[in-house]
Each structure stands twice: as structure tokens, then as C-alpha cells.
Short mmCIF file of N, CA and C in Angstrom, two decimals:
data_model
loop_
_atom_site.label_atom_id
_atom_site.label_comp_id
_atom_site.label_asym_id
_atom_site.label_seq_id
_atom_site.Cartn_x
_atom_site.Cartn_y
_atom_site.Cartn_z
N MET L 1 27.10 26.62 92.41
CA MET L 1 27.95 26.74 91.53
C MET L 1 27.35 28.33 90.64
N LYS L 2 28.03 28.83 90.45
CA LYS L 2 27.95 30.17 89.98
C LYS L 2 27.91 30.40 88.55
N PRO L 3 27.18 31.22 87.99
CA PRO L 3 26.95 31.24 86.41
C PRO L 3 28.76 31.85 85.45
N HIS L 4 28.60 31.48 84.92
CA HIS L 4 30.11 31.81 83.93
C HIS L 4 29.86 33.38 83.86
N PRO L 5 30.88 33.92 83.31
CA PRO L 5 30.81 35.54 83.25
C PRO L 5 30.43 36.22 82.03
N ASP L 6 30.05 35.04 80.62
CA ASP L 6 29.68 35.15 79.29
C ASP L 6 28.11 35.00 79.87
N TRP L 7 27.75 34.43 80.95
CA TRP L 7 25.76 34.57 81.19
C TRP L 7 25.42 35.07 80.53
N LYS L 8 26.11 36.72 80.80
CA LYS L 8 24.59 37.40 80.45
C LYS L 8 24.90 37.59 79.03
N LEU L 9 26.35 37.47 78.53
CA LEU L 9 26.13 37.78 76.81
C LEU L 9 25.34 36.47 76.39
N MET L 10 25.43 35.28 76.49
CA MET L 10 24.33 34.28 76.30
C MET L 10 23.30 34.75 75.98
N GLU L 11 22.42 35.19 77.15
CA GLU L 11 21.27 35.48 77.85
C GLU L 11 20.96 36.10 76.48
N GLU L 12 21.58 37.05 75.86
CA GLU L 12 21.18 38.26 74.99
C GLU L 12 20.95 38.23 74.02
N LEU L 13 22.13 37.24 73.13
CA LEU L 13 22.51 36.74 72.02
C LEU L 13 21.26 35.02 71.99
N LEU L 14 20.85 35.18 72.98
CA LEU L 14 19.71 33.87 72.52
C LEU L 14 18.23 34.81 72.30
N LYS L 15 17.91 36.35 72.22
CA LYS L 15 16.76 36.23 72.10
C LYS L 15 16.54 36.32 70.69
N PRO L 16 17.60 36.93 69.71
CA PRO L 16 17.60 36.45 67.63
C PRO L 16 17.40 35.41 68.01
N VAL L 17 18.11 34.36 68.59
CA VAL L 17 17.98 33.39 68.37
C VAL L 17 16.50 32.55 68.54
N ARG L 18 15.90 32.85 69.30
CA ARG L 18 14.43 33.23 69.53
C ARG L 18 13.49 33.39 68.44
N GLU L 19 14.20 34.52 67.88
CA GLU L 19 13.32 34.94 66.91
C GLU L 19 13.29 33.96 65.85
N TYR L 20 14.46 33.51 65.19
CA TYR L 20 15.11 32.41 64.16
C TYR L 20 14.33 31.08 64.31
N GLN L 21 14.32 30.91 65.79
CA GLN L 21 13.26 29.26 65.85
C GLN L 21 11.99 29.48 65.46
N GLN L 22 11.35 30.71 65.77
CA GLN L 22 9.78 31.31 65.64
C GLN L 22 9.82 31.03 64.47
N LEU L 23 10.78 31.50 63.32
CA LEU L 23 10.99 31.30 62.11
C LEU L 23 10.47 30.46 61.04
N ALA L 24 11.35 29.93 61.43
CA ALA L 24 12.28 27.89 61.39
C ALA L 24 10.45 27.21 62.12
N LYS L 25 9.48 27.18 62.93
CA LYS L 25 8.25 26.75 63.11
C LYS L 25 7.53 27.07 61.58
N LYS L 26 7.84 28.83 61.81
CA LYS L 26 6.70 28.65 60.62
C LYS L 26 7.11 27.79 59.20
N HIS L 27 8.12 27.25 59.25
CA HIS L 27 8.34 26.62 58.71
C HIS L 27 8.64 25.18 58.13
N GLY L 28 7.92 24.55 59.34
CA GLY L 28 7.92 23.60 59.39
C GLY L 28 9.01 22.30 60.32
N ILE L 29 10.26 23.32 60.71
CA ILE L 29 11.33 23.08 61.55
C ILE L 29 10.91 23.38 62.74
N ALA L 30 10.94 22.05 63.72
CA ALA L 30 10.33 21.75 64.88
C ALA L 30 11.73 22.75 66.42
N ASP L 31 13.19 21.95 66.09
CA ASP L 31 14.02 22.95 66.32
C ASP L 31 15.41 22.90 65.33
N ILE L 32 16.29 24.40 65.87
CA ILE L 32 16.99 24.74 64.72
C ILE L 32 18.25 24.47 65.24
N PHE L 33 18.16 24.03 66.43
CA PHE L 33 19.55 22.81 66.83
C PHE L 33 20.09 21.07 66.53
N GLN L 34 18.73 20.82 65.51
CA GLN L 34 18.57 19.69 65.68
C GLN L 34 18.71 19.09 64.39
N ASP L 35 19.29 18.14 63.83
CA ASP L 35 19.30 17.92 62.27
C ASP L 35 19.33 18.91 61.23
N ASN L 36 20.49 19.95 61.51
CA ASN L 36 20.79 20.56 60.83
C ASN L 36 19.70 21.64 60.65
N GLY L 37 18.74 21.64 61.31
CA GLY L 37 16.98 22.93 61.46
C GLY L 37 17.74 24.57 60.58
N GLY L 38 18.63 24.90 61.20
CA GLY L 38 18.68 25.96 61.16
C GLY L 38 19.58 25.93 59.78
N LYS L 39 20.36 24.97 59.34
CA LYS L 39 21.21 24.93 57.63
C LYS L 39 19.55 24.75 56.98
N LEU L 40 19.36 24.22 56.99
CA LEU L 40 18.11 22.92 56.44
C LEU L 40 16.93 24.13 56.56
N LEU L 41 16.59 25.26 56.62
CA LEU L 41 15.97 26.44 56.71
C LEU L 41 16.54 27.58 56.10
N GLN L 42 17.85 27.64 56.38
CA GLN L 42 18.33 28.83 55.18
C GLN L 42 18.36 28.60 54.05
N VAL L 43 18.36 27.12 53.52
CA VAL L 43 19.06 26.34 52.09
C VAL L 43 17.16 26.29 51.48
N ALA L 44 16.30 25.99 52.66
CA ALA L 44 14.85 26.16 51.94
C ALA L 44 14.54 27.64 51.90
N LEU L 45 14.92 28.10 52.35
CA LEU L 45 13.99 29.61 52.07
C LEU L 45 14.96 30.55 50.79
N LEU L 46 16.40 30.15 50.44
CA LEU L 46 16.88 30.59 49.83
C LEU L 46 16.54 29.79 48.21
N LEU L 47 16.65 28.74 48.33
CA LEU L 47 15.36 27.85 46.80
C LEU L 47 14.71 28.14 47.12
N GLY L 48 13.53 28.71 47.90
CA GLY L 48 11.89 28.67 47.39
C GLY L 48 11.55 27.06 48.26
N LEU L 49 11.62 26.48 47.97
CA LEU L 49 11.07 25.01 49.33
C LEU L 49 10.94 25.48 50.54
N LYS L 50 9.78 24.31 50.05
CA LYS L 50 9.29 24.19 51.14
C LYS L 50 9.44 22.84 51.80
N VAL L 51 9.45 23.15 52.98
CA VAL L 51 10.47 22.00 54.35
C VAL L 51 8.84 20.54 54.45
N LEU L 52 9.55 19.24 54.05
CA LEU L 52 8.05 18.37 53.69
C LEU L 52 8.31 17.97 56.02
N PRO L 53 7.31 17.54 56.41
CA PRO L 53 7.02 17.08 57.61
C PRO L 53 7.37 15.67 57.22
N GLY L 54 8.22 15.02 58.87
CA GLY L 54 8.22 13.98 59.44
C GLY L 54 9.94 13.46 58.86
N ARG L 55 9.86 12.41 58.71
CA ARG L 55 11.53 11.82 58.59
C ARG L 55 11.20 10.28 57.90
N GLU L 56 10.53 10.13 57.05
CA GLU L 56 10.39 8.86 56.39
C GLU L 56 10.76 9.22 54.64
N GLY L 57 9.69 10.62 54.37
CA GLY L 57 9.81 11.34 52.98
C GLY L 57 11.58 11.79 52.65
N ASN L 58 10.60 12.37 51.29
CA ASN L 58 11.85 13.58 50.48
C ASN L 58 12.20 14.61 51.61
N ASP L 59 13.27 15.70 51.84
CA ASP L 59 12.82 16.68 52.71
C ASP L 59 11.89 17.93 52.35
N ALA L 60 11.80 18.17 50.82
CA ALA L 60 11.71 19.35 50.14
C ALA L 60 11.43 19.35 49.66
N VAL L 61 9.56 20.34 48.86
CA VAL L 61 9.39 20.06 47.41
C VAL L 61 9.32 21.44 46.95
N ASP L 62 9.78 21.51 45.70
CA ASP L 62 9.61 22.96 45.09
C ASP L 62 8.06 23.65 44.56
N GLU L 63 7.58 24.91 44.33
CA GLU L 63 6.80 25.31 43.82
C GLU L 63 5.64 24.32 42.67
N ASN L 64 6.39 23.68 41.62
CA ASN L 64 5.88 22.74 40.80
C ASN L 64 5.66 21.30 41.49
N GLY L 65 6.08 21.25 43.02
CA GLY L 65 6.20 19.50 43.61
C GLY L 65 6.66 18.65 43.43
N LYS L 66 7.99 19.46 42.77
CA LYS L 66 8.82 18.21 42.75
C LYS L 66 9.76 18.63 44.37
N GLU L 67 9.81 16.66 44.32
CA GLU L 67 10.88 16.64 45.64
C GLU L 67 12.26 16.93 45.87
N TYR L 68 12.92 17.14 47.22
CA TYR L 68 14.24 16.63 46.52
C TYR L 68 14.62 16.50 48.28
N GLU L 69 15.98 15.86 48.32
CA GLU L 69 16.74 15.58 49.26
C GLU L 69 17.68 16.02 49.70
N LEU L 70 17.52 16.59 51.00
CA LEU L 70 18.74 17.70 51.00
C LEU L 70 19.36 17.80 51.89
N LYS L 71 20.92 17.66 51.83
CA LYS L 71 22.08 17.44 52.90
C LYS L 71 23.19 18.67 53.05
N SER L 72 24.05 18.89 53.72
CA SER L 72 24.60 20.18 53.97
C SER L 72 26.00 19.34 54.68
N VAL L 73 27.16 20.06 54.45
CA VAL L 73 28.06 19.31 55.12
C VAL L 73 28.94 20.78 55.72
N ASN L 74 29.44 20.48 56.80
CA ASN L 74 30.81 21.61 57.23
C ASN L 74 32.32 21.48 56.94
N THR L 75 32.23 22.18 56.39
CA THR L 75 34.08 21.42 55.93
C THR L 75 35.32 21.75 56.95
N ASP L 76 34.69 22.24 57.56
CA ASP L 76 35.51 22.42 58.64
C ASP L 76 35.28 20.77 59.53
N LEU L 77 34.59 20.34 59.28
CA LEU L 77 34.93 18.83 60.40
C LEU L 77 34.85 18.32 58.87
N THR L 78 34.27 17.51 58.01
CA THR L 78 34.48 16.58 57.10
C THR L 78 34.51 17.33 56.02
N LYS L 79 34.15 16.47 54.77
CA LYS L 79 35.12 16.30 53.58
C LYS L 79 33.79 15.71 52.35
N SER L 80 32.46 14.98 53.60
CA SER L 80 32.04 14.35 52.82
C SER L 80 30.31 14.20 53.41
N PHE L 81 29.19 14.21 52.39
CA PHE L 81 28.51 13.79 52.94
C PHE L 81 27.33 12.76 53.88
N SER L 82 27.11 12.42 54.59
CA SER L 82 26.35 11.71 54.95
C SER L 82 24.87 11.37 54.10
N THR L 83 24.69 10.07 54.09
CA THR L 83 22.97 9.71 53.05
C THR L 83 22.27 9.22 54.45
N HIS L 84 22.43 7.79 55.31
CA HIS L 84 20.96 7.58 55.90
C HIS L 84 21.80 6.42 56.09
N HIS L 85 20.90 6.53 57.59
CA HIS L 85 21.56 5.20 58.59
C HIS L 85 21.07 3.41 58.73
N HIS L 86 20.37 3.55 57.62
CA HIS L 86 19.49 2.26 57.08
C HIS L 86 19.55 2.00 55.66
N ILE L 87 20.44 2.26 54.94
CA ILE L 87 20.69 2.45 53.51
C ILE L 87 19.93 0.68 52.98
N ASN L 88 18.85 0.67 52.44
CA ASN L 88 18.17 -0.62 51.62
C ASN L 88 17.68 -0.50 50.57
N PRO L 89 17.34 -0.99 50.27
CA PRO L 89 16.59 -1.10 48.72
C PRO L 89 15.14 -0.05 48.52
N THR L 90 14.45 -0.22 49.23
CA THR L 90 13.10 0.87 49.86
C THR L 90 14.10 2.06 49.58
N ILE L 91 14.81 2.34 50.41
CA ILE L 91 15.37 3.67 50.55
C ILE L 91 16.23 4.16 49.16
N LEU L 92 16.70 3.77 48.94
CA LEU L 92 17.60 3.59 47.36
C LEU L 92 16.46 3.86 46.24
N ALA L 93 15.31 3.27 46.28
CA ALA L 93 14.27 3.42 45.31
C ALA L 93 13.51 4.97 45.70
N LYS L 94 13.80 5.55 46.64
CA LYS L 94 13.36 6.69 46.73
C LYS L 94 14.25 7.83 46.74
N TYR L 95 15.46 7.28 46.86
CA TYR L 95 16.39 8.35 45.93
C TYR L 95 16.38 8.44 44.49
N ARG L 96 16.43 7.51 44.35
CA ARG L 96 16.83 7.21 42.77
C ARG L 96 15.66 8.28 41.76
N LYS L 97 14.32 8.68 42.45
CA LYS L 97 13.54 9.36 42.50
C LYS L 97 14.03 10.86 42.07
N VAL L 98 14.37 11.22 43.20
CA VAL L 98 15.01 12.77 43.08
C VAL L 98 15.98 13.31 43.12
N ASP L 99 16.32 14.72 42.52
CA ASP L 99 17.63 15.14 42.53
C ASP L 99 17.79 15.88 44.81
N TRP L 100 19.22 15.49 44.08
CA TRP L 100 19.79 16.06 45.66
C TRP L 100 20.15 17.72 45.85
N ILE L 101 19.60 18.16 46.99
CA ILE L 101 20.40 19.29 47.18
C ILE L 101 21.38 19.57 47.97
N PHE L 102 22.80 19.50 47.43
CA PHE L 102 24.12 19.93 48.80
C PHE L 102 24.19 21.06 49.04
N ALA L 103 24.07 21.30 50.29
CA ALA L 103 24.91 22.73 51.22
C ALA L 103 26.02 22.51 51.31
N VAL L 104 26.71 23.81 51.30
CA VAL L 104 28.14 23.34 51.52
C VAL L 104 28.37 24.60 52.17
N TYR L 105 29.01 24.32 53.72
CA TYR L 105 29.18 25.13 54.76
C TYR L 105 30.77 25.15 55.50
N CYS L 106 31.37 26.31 55.72
CA CYS L 106 32.10 26.46 56.73
C CYS L 106 31.89 26.97 58.09
N GLY L 107 32.10 25.79 58.87
CA GLY L 107 31.95 26.77 60.06
C GLY L 107 29.87 26.52 59.58
N ILE L 108 29.10 27.72 60.15
CA ILE L 108 28.10 27.82 59.90
C ILE L 108 27.51 29.20 58.94
N GLU L 109 28.56 29.07 58.03
CA GLU L 109 28.43 30.19 57.03
C GLU L 109 28.20 29.27 55.61
N LEU L 110 27.42 30.04 54.77
CA LEU L 110 27.05 28.96 53.57
C LEU L 110 28.00 29.00 52.36
N GLN L 111 28.64 28.22 51.91
CA GLN L 111 29.83 29.12 51.12
C GLN L 111 29.11 28.39 49.32
N ALA L 112 28.10 27.65 49.25
CA ALA L 112 27.75 26.74 48.20
C ALA L 112 26.74 26.14 48.02
N ILE L 113 25.58 26.02 47.42
CA ILE L 113 25.02 24.55 46.80
C ILE L 113 24.52 24.40 45.43
N TYR L 114 24.68 23.28 45.58
CA TYR L 114 24.63 22.17 44.41
C TYR L 114 23.45 21.39 44.21
N ARG L 115 23.24 20.89 43.01
CA ARG L 115 22.01 20.04 42.89
C ARG L 115 22.78 19.28 41.63
N VAL L 116 22.54 17.25 42.44
CA VAL L 116 23.39 16.55 41.58
C VAL L 116 21.57 15.55 41.33
N THR L 117 21.88 15.15 40.01
CA THR L 117 20.52 14.42 39.65
C THR L 117 20.47 12.62 40.35
N PRO L 118 19.89 12.24 40.21
CA PRO L 118 19.40 10.95 40.20
C PRO L 118 21.11 9.83 39.02
N GLN L 119 20.63 10.45 38.03
CA GLN L 119 21.20 10.13 37.56
C GLN L 119 22.84 9.66 37.52
N ASP L 120 23.15 11.30 38.27
CA ASP L 120 24.48 11.06 38.74
C ASP L 120 25.14 10.26 39.69
N LEU L 121 24.11 10.26 40.19
CA LEU L 121 24.35 10.08 42.04
C LEU L 121 23.76 7.97 41.63
N ALA L 122 23.81 7.62 40.76
CA ALA L 122 23.63 5.89 40.21
C ALA L 122 24.73 5.39 40.76
N VAL L 123 26.52 6.19 40.63
CA VAL L 123 27.21 5.37 40.65
C VAL L 123 26.99 4.37 42.35
N PHE L 124 26.32 5.19 43.39
CA PHE L 124 26.81 5.45 44.93
C PHE L 124 25.49 4.45 44.80
N TYR L 125 24.70 4.74 44.15
CA TYR L 125 23.01 3.62 44.63
C TYR L 125 23.44 2.40 44.15
N ASP L 126 24.42 2.16 42.85
CA ASP L 126 24.25 0.97 42.71
C ASP L 126 25.35 0.57 42.96
N ARG L 127 25.90 0.96 43.47
CA ARG L 127 27.12 0.68 44.66
C ARG L 127 27.00 -0.30 46.09
N TRP L 128 25.59 0.89 46.34
CA TRP L 128 25.40 0.84 47.77
C TRP L 128 24.40 -0.90 48.02
N GLU L 129 23.47 -1.14 46.77
CA GLU L 129 22.86 -1.72 46.31
C GLU L 129 23.66 -3.39 46.13
N LEU L 130 24.11 -2.92 45.64
CA LEU L 130 25.25 -4.71 45.43
C LEU L 130 25.82 -4.95 47.36
N LYS L 131 26.31 -3.89 47.84
CA LYS L 131 27.05 -4.24 49.04
C LYS L 131 25.93 -5.00 49.92
N TRP L 132 24.15 -4.51 49.69
CA TRP L 132 23.16 -4.74 50.56
C TRP L 132 22.67 -6.17 50.13
N THR L 133 23.19 -6.46 48.79
CA THR L 133 23.05 -7.90 48.69
C THR L 133 23.93 -8.84 49.01
N GLU L 134 25.05 -8.18 48.44
CA GLU L 134 25.85 -9.06 49.18
C GLU L 134 25.95 -9.30 50.61
N SER L 135 25.59 -8.76 51.23
CA SER L 135 25.87 -8.79 52.83
C SER L 135 24.35 -9.76 53.29
N GLY L 136 23.67 -10.32 52.24
CA GLY L 136 22.29 -11.14 52.71
C GLY L 136 21.27 -9.89 53.68
N GLY L 137 21.43 -8.73 52.58
CA GLY L 137 20.35 -8.12 52.93
C GLY L 137 20.39 -7.15 54.65
N LYS L 138 21.52 -6.83 54.70
CA LYS L 138 22.20 -5.70 55.84
C LYS L 138 22.02 -4.94 55.68
N ASP L 139 21.25 -4.16 56.04
CA ASP L 139 20.93 -2.12 56.02
C ASP L 139 22.75 -2.07 56.13
N ILE L 140 23.16 -0.92 55.54
CA ILE L 140 24.51 0.07 55.25
C ILE L 140 24.21 1.16 56.30
N ASN L 141 24.80 1.24 56.99
CA ASN L 141 24.99 2.33 58.01
C ASN L 141 25.45 3.71 57.32
N ASN L 142 25.34 4.66 56.76
CA ASN L 142 25.41 5.83 56.35
C ASN L 142 26.77 5.81 55.86
N PRO L 143 26.48 5.69 54.46
CA PRO L 143 27.89 5.36 53.89
C PRO L 143 27.27 7.46 52.72
N LYS L 144 28.72 7.74 52.75
CA LYS L 144 29.03 8.76 52.84
C LYS L 144 28.85 8.95 51.07
N ILE L 145 28.43 10.72 50.62
CA ILE L 145 29.07 11.10 49.57
C ILE L 145 30.08 12.05 49.11
N PRO L 146 31.31 12.23 48.47
CA PRO L 146 31.95 13.22 48.73
C PRO L 146 32.01 14.33 48.33
N LEU L 147 32.64 15.65 48.52
CA LEU L 147 32.16 16.87 48.54
C LEU L 147 32.84 16.50 46.91
N ALA L 148 34.22 16.32 46.76
CA ALA L 148 34.60 16.30 45.41
C ALA L 148 34.11 16.25 44.27
N PHE L 149 32.97 14.71 44.78
CA PHE L 149 32.10 14.63 43.89
C PHE L 149 30.97 15.02 43.26
N VAL L 150 30.31 16.13 44.82
CA VAL L 150 29.45 16.99 43.95
C VAL L 150 29.67 18.05 43.91
N ILE L 151 31.03 18.65 43.90
CA ILE L 151 31.54 19.77 43.06
C ILE L 151 31.81 19.67 41.61
N GLN L 152 32.05 17.86 41.07
CA GLN L 152 32.54 17.80 39.91
C GLN L 152 31.01 17.27 38.65
N LYS L 153 30.44 16.95 39.54
CA LYS L 153 28.95 16.48 38.88
C LYS L 153 27.96 17.64 39.18
N GLY L 154 27.99 17.94 40.05
CA GLY L 154 26.85 19.03 40.43
C GLY L 154 26.13 20.45 39.77
N GLU L 155 25.05 20.89 39.68
CA GLU L 155 25.14 22.28 39.12
C GLU L 155 24.93 23.14 40.13
N LEU L 156 26.19 24.11 40.39
CA LEU L 156 26.19 25.37 40.87
C LEU L 156 25.22 26.44 41.16
N LEU L 157 24.05 25.83 42.08
CA LEU L 157 22.55 26.94 42.49
C LEU L 157 22.94 28.00 42.83
N TYR L 158 24.06 27.92 43.67
CA TYR L 158 24.20 29.53 44.65
C TYR L 158 25.79 29.47 45.12
N GLY L 159 26.47 30.40 45.34
CA GLY L 159 27.82 30.78 45.90
C GLY L 159 29.02 30.46 44.87
N ALA L 160 30.08 29.88 45.45
CA ALA L 160 31.07 29.73 44.45
C ALA L 160 31.52 28.58 45.29
N PRO L 161 32.71 27.52 43.94
CA PRO L 161 32.73 26.34 44.66
C PRO L 161 34.35 26.51 45.62
N PRO L 162 34.25 25.52 46.50
CA PRO L 162 34.93 25.54 47.34
C PRO L 162 36.37 25.97 47.22
N THR L 163 37.50 25.96 48.18
CA THR L 163 38.86 26.90 47.08
C THR L 163 38.61 24.92 47.52
N PRO L 164 39.91 24.45 47.30
CA PRO L 164 40.64 23.42 47.44
C PRO L 164 41.03 22.66 48.57
N ARG L 165 41.27 23.63 49.90
CA ARG L 165 41.50 23.32 50.79
C ARG L 165 40.31 22.91 51.85
N ALA L 166 39.30 23.85 50.94
CA ALA L 166 37.82 23.46 51.69
C ALA L 166 37.56 21.91 50.86
N VAL L 167 37.67 21.58 49.79
CA VAL L 167 37.61 19.94 49.33
C VAL L 167 38.51 19.28 50.13
N GLU L 168 39.74 19.12 49.89
CA GLU L 168 40.95 18.49 50.46
C GLU L 168 41.86 18.38 51.63
N GLY L 169 41.64 20.06 52.20
CA GLY L 169 42.10 19.98 53.05
C GLY L 169 41.82 18.95 54.51
N PRO L 170 42.83 18.54 55.77
CA PRO L 170 42.19 18.06 56.90
C PRO L 170 40.81 18.76 56.96
N ALA L 171 40.51 17.64 57.39
CA ALA L 171 38.85 17.82 58.05
C ALA L 171 39.08 18.21 59.47
N LYS L 172 39.71 18.04 60.42
CA LYS L 172 39.85 18.91 61.58
C LYS L 172 41.43 18.55 62.34
N GLU L 173 41.48 19.59 63.00
CA GLU L 173 42.80 20.24 63.43
C GLU L 173 42.94 19.10 64.75
N ALA L 174 44.61 18.81 65.00
CA ALA L 174 44.27 18.13 66.01
C ALA L 174 43.94 18.67 67.52
N GLY L 175 43.11 17.90 68.26
CA GLY L 175 43.37 18.96 69.97
C GLY L 175 41.91 19.97 69.70
N LYS L 176 41.25 20.28 68.15
CA LYS L 176 40.03 20.84 68.03
C LYS L 176 38.74 20.73 68.23
N GLU L 177 38.73 19.18 68.32
CA GLU L 177 37.32 18.52 68.06
C GLU L 177 36.50 18.82 69.43
N GLN L 178 35.47 19.18 68.91
CA GLN L 178 34.44 19.35 69.93
C GLN L 178 33.67 18.65 70.35
N PRO L 179 33.23 19.09 71.79
CA PRO L 179 33.09 18.14 72.85
C PRO L 179 31.93 17.29 72.70
N GLU L 180 31.90 15.48 73.09
CA GLU L 180 30.71 15.20 72.71
C GLU L 180 30.01 15.38 74.26
N PHE L 181 28.58 15.63 73.74
CA PHE L 181 27.45 15.83 75.01
C PHE L 181 26.61 14.75 75.48
#
């Protein structure tokens, strides 16, 4: 096999990406291409947050020691935020203690950042806890928080509110889905 004609361009573009990865490592992010690492770094630096190590606790902490759960959405792909693959009372107890930071992207462009309090998110926590109990203790797989809810209840920390099309429009164009690898 021979390389695609764009291979040389790809090699040139990787030079600044490697610098980006070095910056991310400095801030505790092992891979900018995994788990929204590049977006997490952008939000953390913009808000002055420190990324917390590990996958079990909250995502970041501010200079005063207040912890946050961080989520991002790409409005080109979906109109809601993913949460956790195993929602249960232990996870919900953790969530009930911290504000959430929601970053809204259009592709790779940051549009807005919102903060939502645990009190405002309680409507979801209560619903999920009831569902967990009624299912006999079966963990809930990744329930969503709608972008429209975040815009309505959240405090805008950065950017401008997304356009109605970004919030309510089609999530994906037919035939334009990204291939799975």
C-alpha cells in the first residue's frame, strides 16, 4: 500500500498537535484524543481549574478547593450531555455535592460554558434514583441531560447562548455520520 496524498500534510499538522499533547500532560491529561481530553484541557485552562487525577472522583477543582463535574457536548452530533455508565446511589451522592460545568461545542469550536448547581440538577437525580430503586438496584446506563435544560437553568460563564438550531435542530445530517473504528 502507498500513503494517501494527504499523508505529508497530516505529518505537518501533527507537530502542533504534539505540542498540544505536551501541554495536556502538564495538566494531567494523558491523551487529548481520549475522553474529550483536548476539550477538557481547554475548559480547565479557560476557567482556571485543575484537572483531578483518576476516573472515580470529580473532574476538576478550583483554586478554593471546590470540585466540579465537567461535561461537554458537540451540537453537531447530539443535543444532550452524557452522564455516567453506571448511575447508582453512590454516584448520585457524589453528584449531589458539586456544581457541574457544561461546555457547548459546535464541532471543535467552543461556543459557551455553563455552570449548573446540584439543586437545579436534583430533578434528574431524583428521577434516576427512583428508576434505580424501581429496577431493583440495576445501574442506569448513561442517562442524558438536555442542552436546553442547561441553557435554561445554568449560569453562562463564557461565550454566548447557542442558537436555537444548535439546541433544537437536527443532531446529524443523514449520511454524514462518522465511521466507527
